[in-house]
PDB file of C-alpha atoms in Angstrom:
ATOM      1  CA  UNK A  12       2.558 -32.528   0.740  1.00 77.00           C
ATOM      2  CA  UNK A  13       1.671 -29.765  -1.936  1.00 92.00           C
ATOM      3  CA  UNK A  14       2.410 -26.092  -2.718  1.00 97.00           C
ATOM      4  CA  UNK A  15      -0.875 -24.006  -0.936  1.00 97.00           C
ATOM      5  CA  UNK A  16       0.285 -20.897  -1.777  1.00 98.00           C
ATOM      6  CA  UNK A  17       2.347 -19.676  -4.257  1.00 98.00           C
ATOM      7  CA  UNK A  18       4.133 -16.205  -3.788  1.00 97.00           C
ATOM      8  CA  UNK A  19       4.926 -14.876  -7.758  1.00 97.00           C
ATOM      9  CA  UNK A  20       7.254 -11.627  -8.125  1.00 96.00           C
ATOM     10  CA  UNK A  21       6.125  -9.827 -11.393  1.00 96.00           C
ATOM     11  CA  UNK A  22       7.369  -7.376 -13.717  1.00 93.00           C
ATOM     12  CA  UNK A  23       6.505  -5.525 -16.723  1.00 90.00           C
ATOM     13  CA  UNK A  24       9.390  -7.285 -18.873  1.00 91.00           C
ATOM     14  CA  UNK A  25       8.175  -9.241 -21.523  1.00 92.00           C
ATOM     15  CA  UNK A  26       9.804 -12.664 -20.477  1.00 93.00           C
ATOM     16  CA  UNK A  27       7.215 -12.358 -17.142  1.00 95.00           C
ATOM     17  CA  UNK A  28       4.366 -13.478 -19.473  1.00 96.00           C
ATOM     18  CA  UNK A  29       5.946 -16.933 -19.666  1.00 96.00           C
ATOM     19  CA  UNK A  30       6.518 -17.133 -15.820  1.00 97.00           C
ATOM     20  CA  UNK A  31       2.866 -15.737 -15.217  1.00 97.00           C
ATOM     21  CA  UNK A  32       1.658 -18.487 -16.974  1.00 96.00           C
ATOM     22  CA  UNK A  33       3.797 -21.692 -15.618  1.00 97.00           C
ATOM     23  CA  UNK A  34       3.041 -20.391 -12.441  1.00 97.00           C
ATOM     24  CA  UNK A  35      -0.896 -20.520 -12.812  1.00 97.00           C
ATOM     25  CA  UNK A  36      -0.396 -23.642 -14.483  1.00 96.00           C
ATOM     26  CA  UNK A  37       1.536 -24.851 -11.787  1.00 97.00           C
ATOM     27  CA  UNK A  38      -1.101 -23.466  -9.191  1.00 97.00           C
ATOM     28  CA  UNK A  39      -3.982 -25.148 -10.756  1.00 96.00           C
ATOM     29  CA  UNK A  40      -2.380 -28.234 -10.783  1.00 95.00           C
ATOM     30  CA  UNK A  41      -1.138 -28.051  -7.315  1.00 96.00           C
ATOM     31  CA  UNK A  42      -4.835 -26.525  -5.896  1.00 96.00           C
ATOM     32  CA  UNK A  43      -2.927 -23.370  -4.721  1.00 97.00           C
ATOM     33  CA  UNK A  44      -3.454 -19.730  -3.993  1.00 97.00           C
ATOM     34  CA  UNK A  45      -1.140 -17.349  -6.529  1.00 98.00           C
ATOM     35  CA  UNK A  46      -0.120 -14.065  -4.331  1.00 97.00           C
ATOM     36  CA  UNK A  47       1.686 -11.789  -6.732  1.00 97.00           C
ATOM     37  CA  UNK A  48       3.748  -9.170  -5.711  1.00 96.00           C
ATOM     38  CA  UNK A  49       4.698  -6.155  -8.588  1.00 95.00           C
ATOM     39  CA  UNK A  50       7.449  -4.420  -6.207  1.00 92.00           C
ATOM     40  CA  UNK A  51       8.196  -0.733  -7.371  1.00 90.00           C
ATOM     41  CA  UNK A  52      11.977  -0.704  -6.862  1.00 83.00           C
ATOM     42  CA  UNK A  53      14.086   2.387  -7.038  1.00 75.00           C
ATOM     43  CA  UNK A  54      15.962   4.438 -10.064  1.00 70.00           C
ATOM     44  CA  UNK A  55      19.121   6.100  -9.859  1.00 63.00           C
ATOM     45  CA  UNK A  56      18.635   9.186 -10.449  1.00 59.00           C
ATOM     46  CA  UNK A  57      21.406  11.779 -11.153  1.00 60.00           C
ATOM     47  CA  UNK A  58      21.620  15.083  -9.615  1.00 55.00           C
ATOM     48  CA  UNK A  59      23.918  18.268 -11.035  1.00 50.00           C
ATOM     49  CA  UNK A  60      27.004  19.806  -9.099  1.00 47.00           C
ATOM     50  CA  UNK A  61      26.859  17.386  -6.505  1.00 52.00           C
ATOM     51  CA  UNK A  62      23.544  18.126  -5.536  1.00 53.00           C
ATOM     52  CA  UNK A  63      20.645  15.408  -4.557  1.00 60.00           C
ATOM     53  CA  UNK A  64      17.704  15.230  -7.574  1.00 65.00           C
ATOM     54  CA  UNK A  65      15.024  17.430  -6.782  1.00 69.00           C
ATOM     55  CA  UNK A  66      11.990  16.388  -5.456  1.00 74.00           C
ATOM     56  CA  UNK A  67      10.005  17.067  -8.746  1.00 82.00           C
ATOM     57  CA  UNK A  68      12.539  14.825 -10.385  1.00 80.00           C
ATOM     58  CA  UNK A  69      12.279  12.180  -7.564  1.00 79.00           C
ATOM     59  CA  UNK A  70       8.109  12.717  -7.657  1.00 84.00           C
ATOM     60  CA  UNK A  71       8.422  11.906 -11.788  1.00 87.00           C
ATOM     61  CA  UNK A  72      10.287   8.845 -11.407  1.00 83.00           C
ATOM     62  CA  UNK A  73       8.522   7.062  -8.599  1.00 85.00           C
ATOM     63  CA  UNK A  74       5.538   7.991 -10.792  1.00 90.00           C
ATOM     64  CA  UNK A  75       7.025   6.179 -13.282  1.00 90.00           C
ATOM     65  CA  UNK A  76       8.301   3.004 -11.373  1.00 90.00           C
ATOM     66  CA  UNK A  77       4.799   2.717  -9.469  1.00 93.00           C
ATOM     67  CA  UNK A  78       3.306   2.683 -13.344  1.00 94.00           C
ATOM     68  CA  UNK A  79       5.197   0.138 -14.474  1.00 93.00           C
ATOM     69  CA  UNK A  80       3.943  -1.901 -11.325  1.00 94.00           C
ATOM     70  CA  UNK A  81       0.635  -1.812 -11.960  1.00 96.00           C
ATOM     71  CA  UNK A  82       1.200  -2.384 -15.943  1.00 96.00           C
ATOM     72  CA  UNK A  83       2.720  -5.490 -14.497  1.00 96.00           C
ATOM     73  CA  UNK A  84      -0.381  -6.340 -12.002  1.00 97.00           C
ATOM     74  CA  UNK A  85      -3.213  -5.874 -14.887  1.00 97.00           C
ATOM     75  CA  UNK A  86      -0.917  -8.196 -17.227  1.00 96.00           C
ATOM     76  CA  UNK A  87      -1.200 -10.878 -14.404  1.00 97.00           C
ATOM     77  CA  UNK A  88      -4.692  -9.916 -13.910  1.00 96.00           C
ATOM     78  CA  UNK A  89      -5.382 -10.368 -17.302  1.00 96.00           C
ATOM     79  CA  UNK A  90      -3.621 -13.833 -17.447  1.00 96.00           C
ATOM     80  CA  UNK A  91      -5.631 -15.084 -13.986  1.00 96.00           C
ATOM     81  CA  UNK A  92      -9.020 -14.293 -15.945  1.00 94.00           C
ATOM     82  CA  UNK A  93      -7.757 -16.919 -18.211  1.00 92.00           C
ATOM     83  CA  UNK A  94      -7.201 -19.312 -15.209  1.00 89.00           C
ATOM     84  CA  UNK A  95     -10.572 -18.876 -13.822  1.00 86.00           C
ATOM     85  CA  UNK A  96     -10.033 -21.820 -11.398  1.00 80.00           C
ATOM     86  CA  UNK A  97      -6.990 -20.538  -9.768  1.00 90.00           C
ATOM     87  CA  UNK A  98      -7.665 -18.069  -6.898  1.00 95.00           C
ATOM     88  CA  UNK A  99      -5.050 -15.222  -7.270  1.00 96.00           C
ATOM     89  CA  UNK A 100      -4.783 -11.762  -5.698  1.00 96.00           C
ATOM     90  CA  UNK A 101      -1.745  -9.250  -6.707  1.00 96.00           C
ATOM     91  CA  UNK A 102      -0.469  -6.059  -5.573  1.00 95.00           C
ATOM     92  CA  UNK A 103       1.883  -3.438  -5.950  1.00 95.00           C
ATOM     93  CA  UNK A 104       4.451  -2.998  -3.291  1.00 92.00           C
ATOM     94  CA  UNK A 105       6.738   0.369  -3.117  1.00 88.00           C
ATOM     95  CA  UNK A 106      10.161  -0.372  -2.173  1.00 84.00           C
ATOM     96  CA  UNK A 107      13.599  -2.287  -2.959  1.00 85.00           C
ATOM     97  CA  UNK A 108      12.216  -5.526  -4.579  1.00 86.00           C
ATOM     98  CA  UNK A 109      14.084  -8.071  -2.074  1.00 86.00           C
ATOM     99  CA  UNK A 110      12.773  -6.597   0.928  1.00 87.00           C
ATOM    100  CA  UNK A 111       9.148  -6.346  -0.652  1.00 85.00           C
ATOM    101  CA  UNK A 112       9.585  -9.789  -1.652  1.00 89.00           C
ATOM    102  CA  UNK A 113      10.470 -10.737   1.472  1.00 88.00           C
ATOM    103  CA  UNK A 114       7.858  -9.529   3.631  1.00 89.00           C
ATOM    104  CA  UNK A 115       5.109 -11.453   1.707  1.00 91.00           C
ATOM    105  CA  UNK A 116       7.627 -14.836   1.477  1.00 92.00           C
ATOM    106  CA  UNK A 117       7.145 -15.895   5.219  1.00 91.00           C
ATOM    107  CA  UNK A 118       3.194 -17.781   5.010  1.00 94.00           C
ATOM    108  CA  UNK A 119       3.893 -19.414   1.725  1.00 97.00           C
ATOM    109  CA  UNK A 120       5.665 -22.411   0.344  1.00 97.00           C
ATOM    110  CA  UNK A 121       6.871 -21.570  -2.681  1.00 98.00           C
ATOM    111  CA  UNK A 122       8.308 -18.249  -4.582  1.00 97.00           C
ATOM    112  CA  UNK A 123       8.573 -17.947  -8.155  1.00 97.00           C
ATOM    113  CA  UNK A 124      11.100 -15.569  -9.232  1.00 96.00           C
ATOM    114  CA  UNK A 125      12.873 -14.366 -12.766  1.00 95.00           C
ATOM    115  CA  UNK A 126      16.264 -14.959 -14.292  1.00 94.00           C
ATOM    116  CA  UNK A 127      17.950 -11.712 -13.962  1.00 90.00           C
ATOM    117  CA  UNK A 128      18.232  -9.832 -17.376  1.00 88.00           C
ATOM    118  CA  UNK A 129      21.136  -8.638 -19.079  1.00 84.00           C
ATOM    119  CA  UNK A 130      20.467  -4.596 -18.270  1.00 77.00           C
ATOM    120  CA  UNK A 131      18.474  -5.156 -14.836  1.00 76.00           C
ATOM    121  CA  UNK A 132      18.907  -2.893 -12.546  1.00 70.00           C
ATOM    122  CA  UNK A 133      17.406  -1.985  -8.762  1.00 66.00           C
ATOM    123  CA  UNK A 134      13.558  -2.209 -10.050  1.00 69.00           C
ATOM    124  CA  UNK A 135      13.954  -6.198 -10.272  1.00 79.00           C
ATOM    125  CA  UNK A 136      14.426  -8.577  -8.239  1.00 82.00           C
ATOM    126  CA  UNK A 137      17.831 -10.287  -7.700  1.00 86.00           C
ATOM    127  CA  UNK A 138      16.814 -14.050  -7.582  1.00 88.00           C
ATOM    128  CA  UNK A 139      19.940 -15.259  -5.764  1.00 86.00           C
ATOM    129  CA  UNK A 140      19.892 -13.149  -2.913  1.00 87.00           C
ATOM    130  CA  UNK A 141      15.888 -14.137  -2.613  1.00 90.00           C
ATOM    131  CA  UNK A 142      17.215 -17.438  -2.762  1.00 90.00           C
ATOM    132  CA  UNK A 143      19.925 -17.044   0.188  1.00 87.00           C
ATOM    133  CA  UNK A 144      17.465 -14.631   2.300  1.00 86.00           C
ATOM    134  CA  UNK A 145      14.143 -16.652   1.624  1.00 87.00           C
ATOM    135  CA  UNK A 146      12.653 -18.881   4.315  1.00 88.00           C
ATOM    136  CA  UNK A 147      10.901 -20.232   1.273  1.00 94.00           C
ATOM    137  CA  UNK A 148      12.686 -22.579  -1.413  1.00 96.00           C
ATOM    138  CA  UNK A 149      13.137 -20.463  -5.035  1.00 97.00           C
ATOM    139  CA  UNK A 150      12.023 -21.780  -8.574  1.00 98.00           C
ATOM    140  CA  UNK A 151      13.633 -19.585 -10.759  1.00 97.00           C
ATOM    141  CA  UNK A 152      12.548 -19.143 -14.472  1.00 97.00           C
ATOM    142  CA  UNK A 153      14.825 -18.657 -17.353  1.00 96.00           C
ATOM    143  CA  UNK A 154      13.892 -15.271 -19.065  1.00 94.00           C
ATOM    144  CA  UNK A 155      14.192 -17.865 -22.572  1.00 94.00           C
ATOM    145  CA  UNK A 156      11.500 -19.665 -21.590  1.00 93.00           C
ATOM    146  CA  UNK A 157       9.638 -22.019 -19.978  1.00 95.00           C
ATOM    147  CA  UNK A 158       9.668 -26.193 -21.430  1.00 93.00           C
ATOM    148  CA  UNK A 159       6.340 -26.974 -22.841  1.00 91.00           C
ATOM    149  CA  UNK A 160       5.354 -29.846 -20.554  1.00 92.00           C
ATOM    150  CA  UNK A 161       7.217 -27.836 -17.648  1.00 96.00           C
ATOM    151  CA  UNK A 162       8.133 -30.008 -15.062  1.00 97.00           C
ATOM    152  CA  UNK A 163       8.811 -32.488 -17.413  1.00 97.00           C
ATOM    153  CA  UNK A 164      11.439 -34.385 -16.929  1.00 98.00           C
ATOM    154  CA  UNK A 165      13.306 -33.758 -13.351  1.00 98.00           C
ATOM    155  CA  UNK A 166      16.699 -33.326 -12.606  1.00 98.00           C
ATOM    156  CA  UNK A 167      18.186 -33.449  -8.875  1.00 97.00           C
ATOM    157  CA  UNK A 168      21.974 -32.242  -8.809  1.00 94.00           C
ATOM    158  CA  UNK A 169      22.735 -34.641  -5.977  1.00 93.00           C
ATOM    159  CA  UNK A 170      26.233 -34.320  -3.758  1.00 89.00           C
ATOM    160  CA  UNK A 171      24.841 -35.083  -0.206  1.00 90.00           C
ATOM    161  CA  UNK A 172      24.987 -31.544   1.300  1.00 89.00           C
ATOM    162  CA  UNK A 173      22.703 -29.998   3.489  1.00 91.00           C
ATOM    163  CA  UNK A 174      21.642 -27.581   0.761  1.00 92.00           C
ATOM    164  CA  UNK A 175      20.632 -30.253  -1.431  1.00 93.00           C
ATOM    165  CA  UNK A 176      18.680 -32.221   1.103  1.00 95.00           C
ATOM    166  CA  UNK A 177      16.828 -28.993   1.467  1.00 95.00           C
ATOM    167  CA  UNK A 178      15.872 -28.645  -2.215  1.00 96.00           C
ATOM    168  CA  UNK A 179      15.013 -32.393  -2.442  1.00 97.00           C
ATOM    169  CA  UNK A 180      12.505 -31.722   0.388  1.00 97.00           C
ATOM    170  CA  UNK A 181      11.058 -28.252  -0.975  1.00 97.00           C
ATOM    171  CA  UNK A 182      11.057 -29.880  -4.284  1.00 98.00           C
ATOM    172  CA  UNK A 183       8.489 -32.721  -3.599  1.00 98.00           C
ATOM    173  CA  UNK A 184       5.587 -31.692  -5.132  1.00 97.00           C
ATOM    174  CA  UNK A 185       6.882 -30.581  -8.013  1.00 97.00           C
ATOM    175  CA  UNK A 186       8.963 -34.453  -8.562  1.00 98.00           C
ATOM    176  CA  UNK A 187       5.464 -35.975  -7.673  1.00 98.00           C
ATOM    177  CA  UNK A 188       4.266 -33.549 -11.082  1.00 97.00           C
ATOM    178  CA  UNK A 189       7.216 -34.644 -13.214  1.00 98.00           C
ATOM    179  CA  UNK A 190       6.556 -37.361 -15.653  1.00 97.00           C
ATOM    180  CA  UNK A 191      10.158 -38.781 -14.791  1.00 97.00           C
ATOM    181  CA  UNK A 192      12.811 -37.945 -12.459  1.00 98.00           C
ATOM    182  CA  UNK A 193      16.883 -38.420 -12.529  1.00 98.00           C
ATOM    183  CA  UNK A 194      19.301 -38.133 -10.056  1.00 97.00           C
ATOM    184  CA  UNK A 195      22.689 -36.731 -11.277  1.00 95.00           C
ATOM    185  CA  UNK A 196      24.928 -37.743  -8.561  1.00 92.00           C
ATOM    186  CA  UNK A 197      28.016 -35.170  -8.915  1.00 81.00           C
ATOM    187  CA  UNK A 198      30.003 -37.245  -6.146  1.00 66.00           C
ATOM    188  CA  UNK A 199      29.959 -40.164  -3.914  1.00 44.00           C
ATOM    189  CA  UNK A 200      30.430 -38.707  -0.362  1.00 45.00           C
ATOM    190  CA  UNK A 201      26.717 -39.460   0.737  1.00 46.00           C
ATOM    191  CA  UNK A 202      27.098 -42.852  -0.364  1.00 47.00           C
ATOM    192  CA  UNK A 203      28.175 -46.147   2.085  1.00 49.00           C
ATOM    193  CA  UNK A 204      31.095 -47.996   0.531  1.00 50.00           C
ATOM    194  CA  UNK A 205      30.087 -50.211  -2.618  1.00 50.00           C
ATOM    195  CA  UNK A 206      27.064 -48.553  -3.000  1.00 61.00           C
ATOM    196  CA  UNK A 207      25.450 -46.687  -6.052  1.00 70.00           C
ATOM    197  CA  UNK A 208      25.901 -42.971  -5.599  1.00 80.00           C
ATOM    198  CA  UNK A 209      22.744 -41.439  -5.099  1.00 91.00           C
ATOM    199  CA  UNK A 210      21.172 -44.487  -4.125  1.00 93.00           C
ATOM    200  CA  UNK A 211      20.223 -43.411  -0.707  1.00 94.00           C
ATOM    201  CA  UNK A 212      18.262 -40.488  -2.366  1.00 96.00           C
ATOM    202  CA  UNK A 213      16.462 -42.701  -4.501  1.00 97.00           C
ATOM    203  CA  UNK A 214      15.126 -44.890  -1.977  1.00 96.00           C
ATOM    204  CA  UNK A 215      14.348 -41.930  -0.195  1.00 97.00           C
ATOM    205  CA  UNK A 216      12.316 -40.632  -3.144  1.00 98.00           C
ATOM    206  CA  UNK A 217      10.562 -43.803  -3.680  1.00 98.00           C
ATOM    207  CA  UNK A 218       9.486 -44.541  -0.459  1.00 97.00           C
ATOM    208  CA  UNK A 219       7.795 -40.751  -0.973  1.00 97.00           C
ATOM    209  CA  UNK A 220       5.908 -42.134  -4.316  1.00 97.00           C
ATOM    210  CA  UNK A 221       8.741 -40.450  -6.799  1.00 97.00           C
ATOM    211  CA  UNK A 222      10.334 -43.267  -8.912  1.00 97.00           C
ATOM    212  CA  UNK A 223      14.174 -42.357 -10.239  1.00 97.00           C
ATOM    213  CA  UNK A 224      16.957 -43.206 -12.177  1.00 96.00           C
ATOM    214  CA  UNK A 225      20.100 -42.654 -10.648  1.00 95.00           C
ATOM    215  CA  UNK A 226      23.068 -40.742 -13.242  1.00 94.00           C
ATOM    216  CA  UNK A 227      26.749 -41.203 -11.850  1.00 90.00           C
ATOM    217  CA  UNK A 228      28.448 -37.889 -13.047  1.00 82.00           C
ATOM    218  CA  UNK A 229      32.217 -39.212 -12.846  1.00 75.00           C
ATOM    219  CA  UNK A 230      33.337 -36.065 -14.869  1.00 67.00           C
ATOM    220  CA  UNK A 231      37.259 -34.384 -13.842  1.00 54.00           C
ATOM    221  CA  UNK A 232      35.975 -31.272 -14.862  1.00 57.00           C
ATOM    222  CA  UNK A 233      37.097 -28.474 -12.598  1.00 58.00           C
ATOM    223  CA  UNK A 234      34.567 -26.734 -13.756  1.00 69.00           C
ATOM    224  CA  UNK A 235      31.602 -27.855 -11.665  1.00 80.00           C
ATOM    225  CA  UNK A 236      28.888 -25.787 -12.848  1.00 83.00           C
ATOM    226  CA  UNK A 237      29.697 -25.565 -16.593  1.00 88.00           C
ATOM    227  CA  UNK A 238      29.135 -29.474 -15.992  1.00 88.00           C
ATOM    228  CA  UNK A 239      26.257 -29.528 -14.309  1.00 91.00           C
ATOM    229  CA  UNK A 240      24.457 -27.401 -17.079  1.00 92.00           C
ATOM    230  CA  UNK A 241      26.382 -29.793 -20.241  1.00 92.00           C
ATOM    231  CA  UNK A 242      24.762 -32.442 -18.521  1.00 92.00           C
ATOM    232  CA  UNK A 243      21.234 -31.464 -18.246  1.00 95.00           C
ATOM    233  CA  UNK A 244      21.552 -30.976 -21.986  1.00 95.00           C
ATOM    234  CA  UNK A 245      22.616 -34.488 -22.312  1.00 94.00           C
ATOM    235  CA  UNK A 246      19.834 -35.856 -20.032  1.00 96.00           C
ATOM    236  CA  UNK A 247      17.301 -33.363 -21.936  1.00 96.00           C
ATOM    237  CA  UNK A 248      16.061 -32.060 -18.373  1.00 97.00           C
ATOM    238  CA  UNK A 249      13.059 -29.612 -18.166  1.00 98.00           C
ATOM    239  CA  UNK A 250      13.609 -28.787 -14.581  1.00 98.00           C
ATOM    240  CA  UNK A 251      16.841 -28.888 -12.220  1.00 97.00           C
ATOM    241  CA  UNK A 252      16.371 -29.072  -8.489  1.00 97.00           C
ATOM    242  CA  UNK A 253      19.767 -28.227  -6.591  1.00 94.00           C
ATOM    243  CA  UNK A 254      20.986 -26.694  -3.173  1.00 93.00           C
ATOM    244  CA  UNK A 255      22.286 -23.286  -3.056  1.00 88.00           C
ATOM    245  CA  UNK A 256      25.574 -22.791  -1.845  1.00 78.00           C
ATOM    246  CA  UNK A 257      26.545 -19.533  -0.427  1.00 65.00           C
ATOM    247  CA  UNK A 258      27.616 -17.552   2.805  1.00 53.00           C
ATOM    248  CA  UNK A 259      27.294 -14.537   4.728  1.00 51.00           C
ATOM    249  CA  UNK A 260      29.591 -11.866   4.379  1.00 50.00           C
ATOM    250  CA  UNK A 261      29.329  -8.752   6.646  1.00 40.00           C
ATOM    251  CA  UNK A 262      25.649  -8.072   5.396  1.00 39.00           C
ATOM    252  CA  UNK A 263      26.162  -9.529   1.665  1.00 41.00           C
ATOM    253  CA  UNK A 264      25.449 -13.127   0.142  1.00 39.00           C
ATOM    254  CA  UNK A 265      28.345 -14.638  -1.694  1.00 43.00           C
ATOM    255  CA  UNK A 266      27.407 -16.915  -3.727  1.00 45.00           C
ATOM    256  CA  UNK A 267      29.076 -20.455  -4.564  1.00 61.00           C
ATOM    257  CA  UNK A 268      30.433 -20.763  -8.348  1.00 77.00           C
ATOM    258  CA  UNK A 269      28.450 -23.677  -9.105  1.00 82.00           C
ATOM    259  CA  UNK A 270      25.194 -21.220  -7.943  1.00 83.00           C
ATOM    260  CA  UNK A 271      26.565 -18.338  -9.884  1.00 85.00           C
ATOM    261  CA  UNK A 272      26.915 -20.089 -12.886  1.00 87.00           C
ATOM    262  CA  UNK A 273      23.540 -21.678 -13.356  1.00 90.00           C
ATOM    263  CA  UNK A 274      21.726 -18.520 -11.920  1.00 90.00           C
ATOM    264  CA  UNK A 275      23.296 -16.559 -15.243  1.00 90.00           C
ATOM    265  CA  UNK A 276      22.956 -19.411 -17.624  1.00 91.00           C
ATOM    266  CA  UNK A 277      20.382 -21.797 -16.521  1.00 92.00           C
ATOM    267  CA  UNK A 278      18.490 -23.025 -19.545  1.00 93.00           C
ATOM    268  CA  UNK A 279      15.592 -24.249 -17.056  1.00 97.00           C
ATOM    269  CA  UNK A 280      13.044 -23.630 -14.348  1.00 97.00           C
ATOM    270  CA  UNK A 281      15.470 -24.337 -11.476  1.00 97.00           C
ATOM    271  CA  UNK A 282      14.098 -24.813  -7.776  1.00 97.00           C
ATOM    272  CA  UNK A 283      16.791 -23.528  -5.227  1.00 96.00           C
ATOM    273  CA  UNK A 284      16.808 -23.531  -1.748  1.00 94.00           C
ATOM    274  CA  UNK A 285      19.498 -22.691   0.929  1.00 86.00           C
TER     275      UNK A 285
END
């Protein structure tokens, strides 16, 4: 199992350079397509007494947004050249970024995605609700930064859930990159009586060719996802793999707090899925 195809969301902030560029990397190391996808989104624009903008005003700033799309596109383009191995094809797609996103998510197994900024607004991407929308698992990049060996080291925030069976799975190819994987086992419900926590996951993962260490996080802390990110410190993780935890609310995605708080502080590539 392998990532094929590789859908990248791209922007014409300067922290997309870095996520250009682990995703090609990534691509050529996986033998995969790169389909990037520059979506336009939308400005709000305000009008005077009440009134809508007029449609010079509306003209101007879809313009505007449409430019900064294809700014985005020749930066990738530019990159790709660079990556002559990679086959890669991008686009600009008019529209609110999730939905754009969305369309192109269904035939590929993997979207890359950026940290939201602080200052974003409706031209970006949110990554969380791509995340709890996406048929497709996530991998999120930090707008700091990518690590330089990027996957590096590997770690799985491991509880037993559904979601974080799902990322495990998704997340296979990318483990089988990693030059060493760790299990962070944040509680014991998955495991049989007497056994190690995270011990069925490992023998999971080895029987799959990923060898692991198995970390027992036996923490108090109420604070689940203020842990979670003090302990990839510790471990000195360059990647986190982890189920998202959310639901559904009328047509809204709340997210958990342990998803909230690494989406706005992760210090990592992250790989979500839902």
């Amino acid at each position: 199992m392998t990532y094929r195809d590789i859908l990248l969301c791209i922007d014409n902030r300067p922290s997309c350079q870095a996520r250009i560029e682990a995703t090609l990397q990534l691509a050529a190391r996986c033998n995969a397509r790169v389909h990037a996808v520059a979506p336009t989104g939308s400005l709000a624009l305000p009008g005077g007494f009440g009134m809508a903008p007029s449609g010079e005003l509306l003209a101007a700033a879809q313009d505007y947004l449409v430019g900064q799309a294809r700014a985005a596109v020749a930066r990738f383009e530019e990159a790709a050249r660079r990556h002559g191995a990679v086959q890669c094809n991008a686009l600009v797609v008019e529209g609110e970024p999730g939905a754009a996103v969305q369309r192109h998510a269904r035939t590929v197994d993997l979207i890359v995605a950026g940290q939201r900024e602080p200052g974003d607004d409706a031209t970006f991407p949110d990554p969380g609700q791509l995340v709890m929308q996406s048929p497709r698992p996530v991998l999120v990049i930090p707008y700091i930064g990518v690590p330089d060996d990027f996957p590096g080291h590997a770690v799985v925030a491991w509880n037993g859930s559904r979601e974080a069976c799902r990322a495990v799975t998704d997340a296979l190819p990318l483990l089988h990159l990693a030059k060493r994987t760790t299990i962070l086992a944040l509680e014991s419900g998955s495991a049989a009586d007497g056994d190690l926590p995270g011990s069925d996951l490992a023998a999971y993962l080895a029987h799959r060719g990923v060898a692991t260490k198995v970390d027992v996080d036996r923490s108090a802390m109420p604070a689940v996802g203020e842990n979670l990110l003090s302990r990839l410190a510790d471990l000195g993780a360059d990647t986190l793999v982890m189920g998202a935890y959310g639901h559904s609310r009328a047509r809204e995605w709340a997210f958990g707090g342990v998803t909230r708080t690494v989406l706005g502080s992760m210090p990592i590539p992250t790989l979500l899925a839902h």
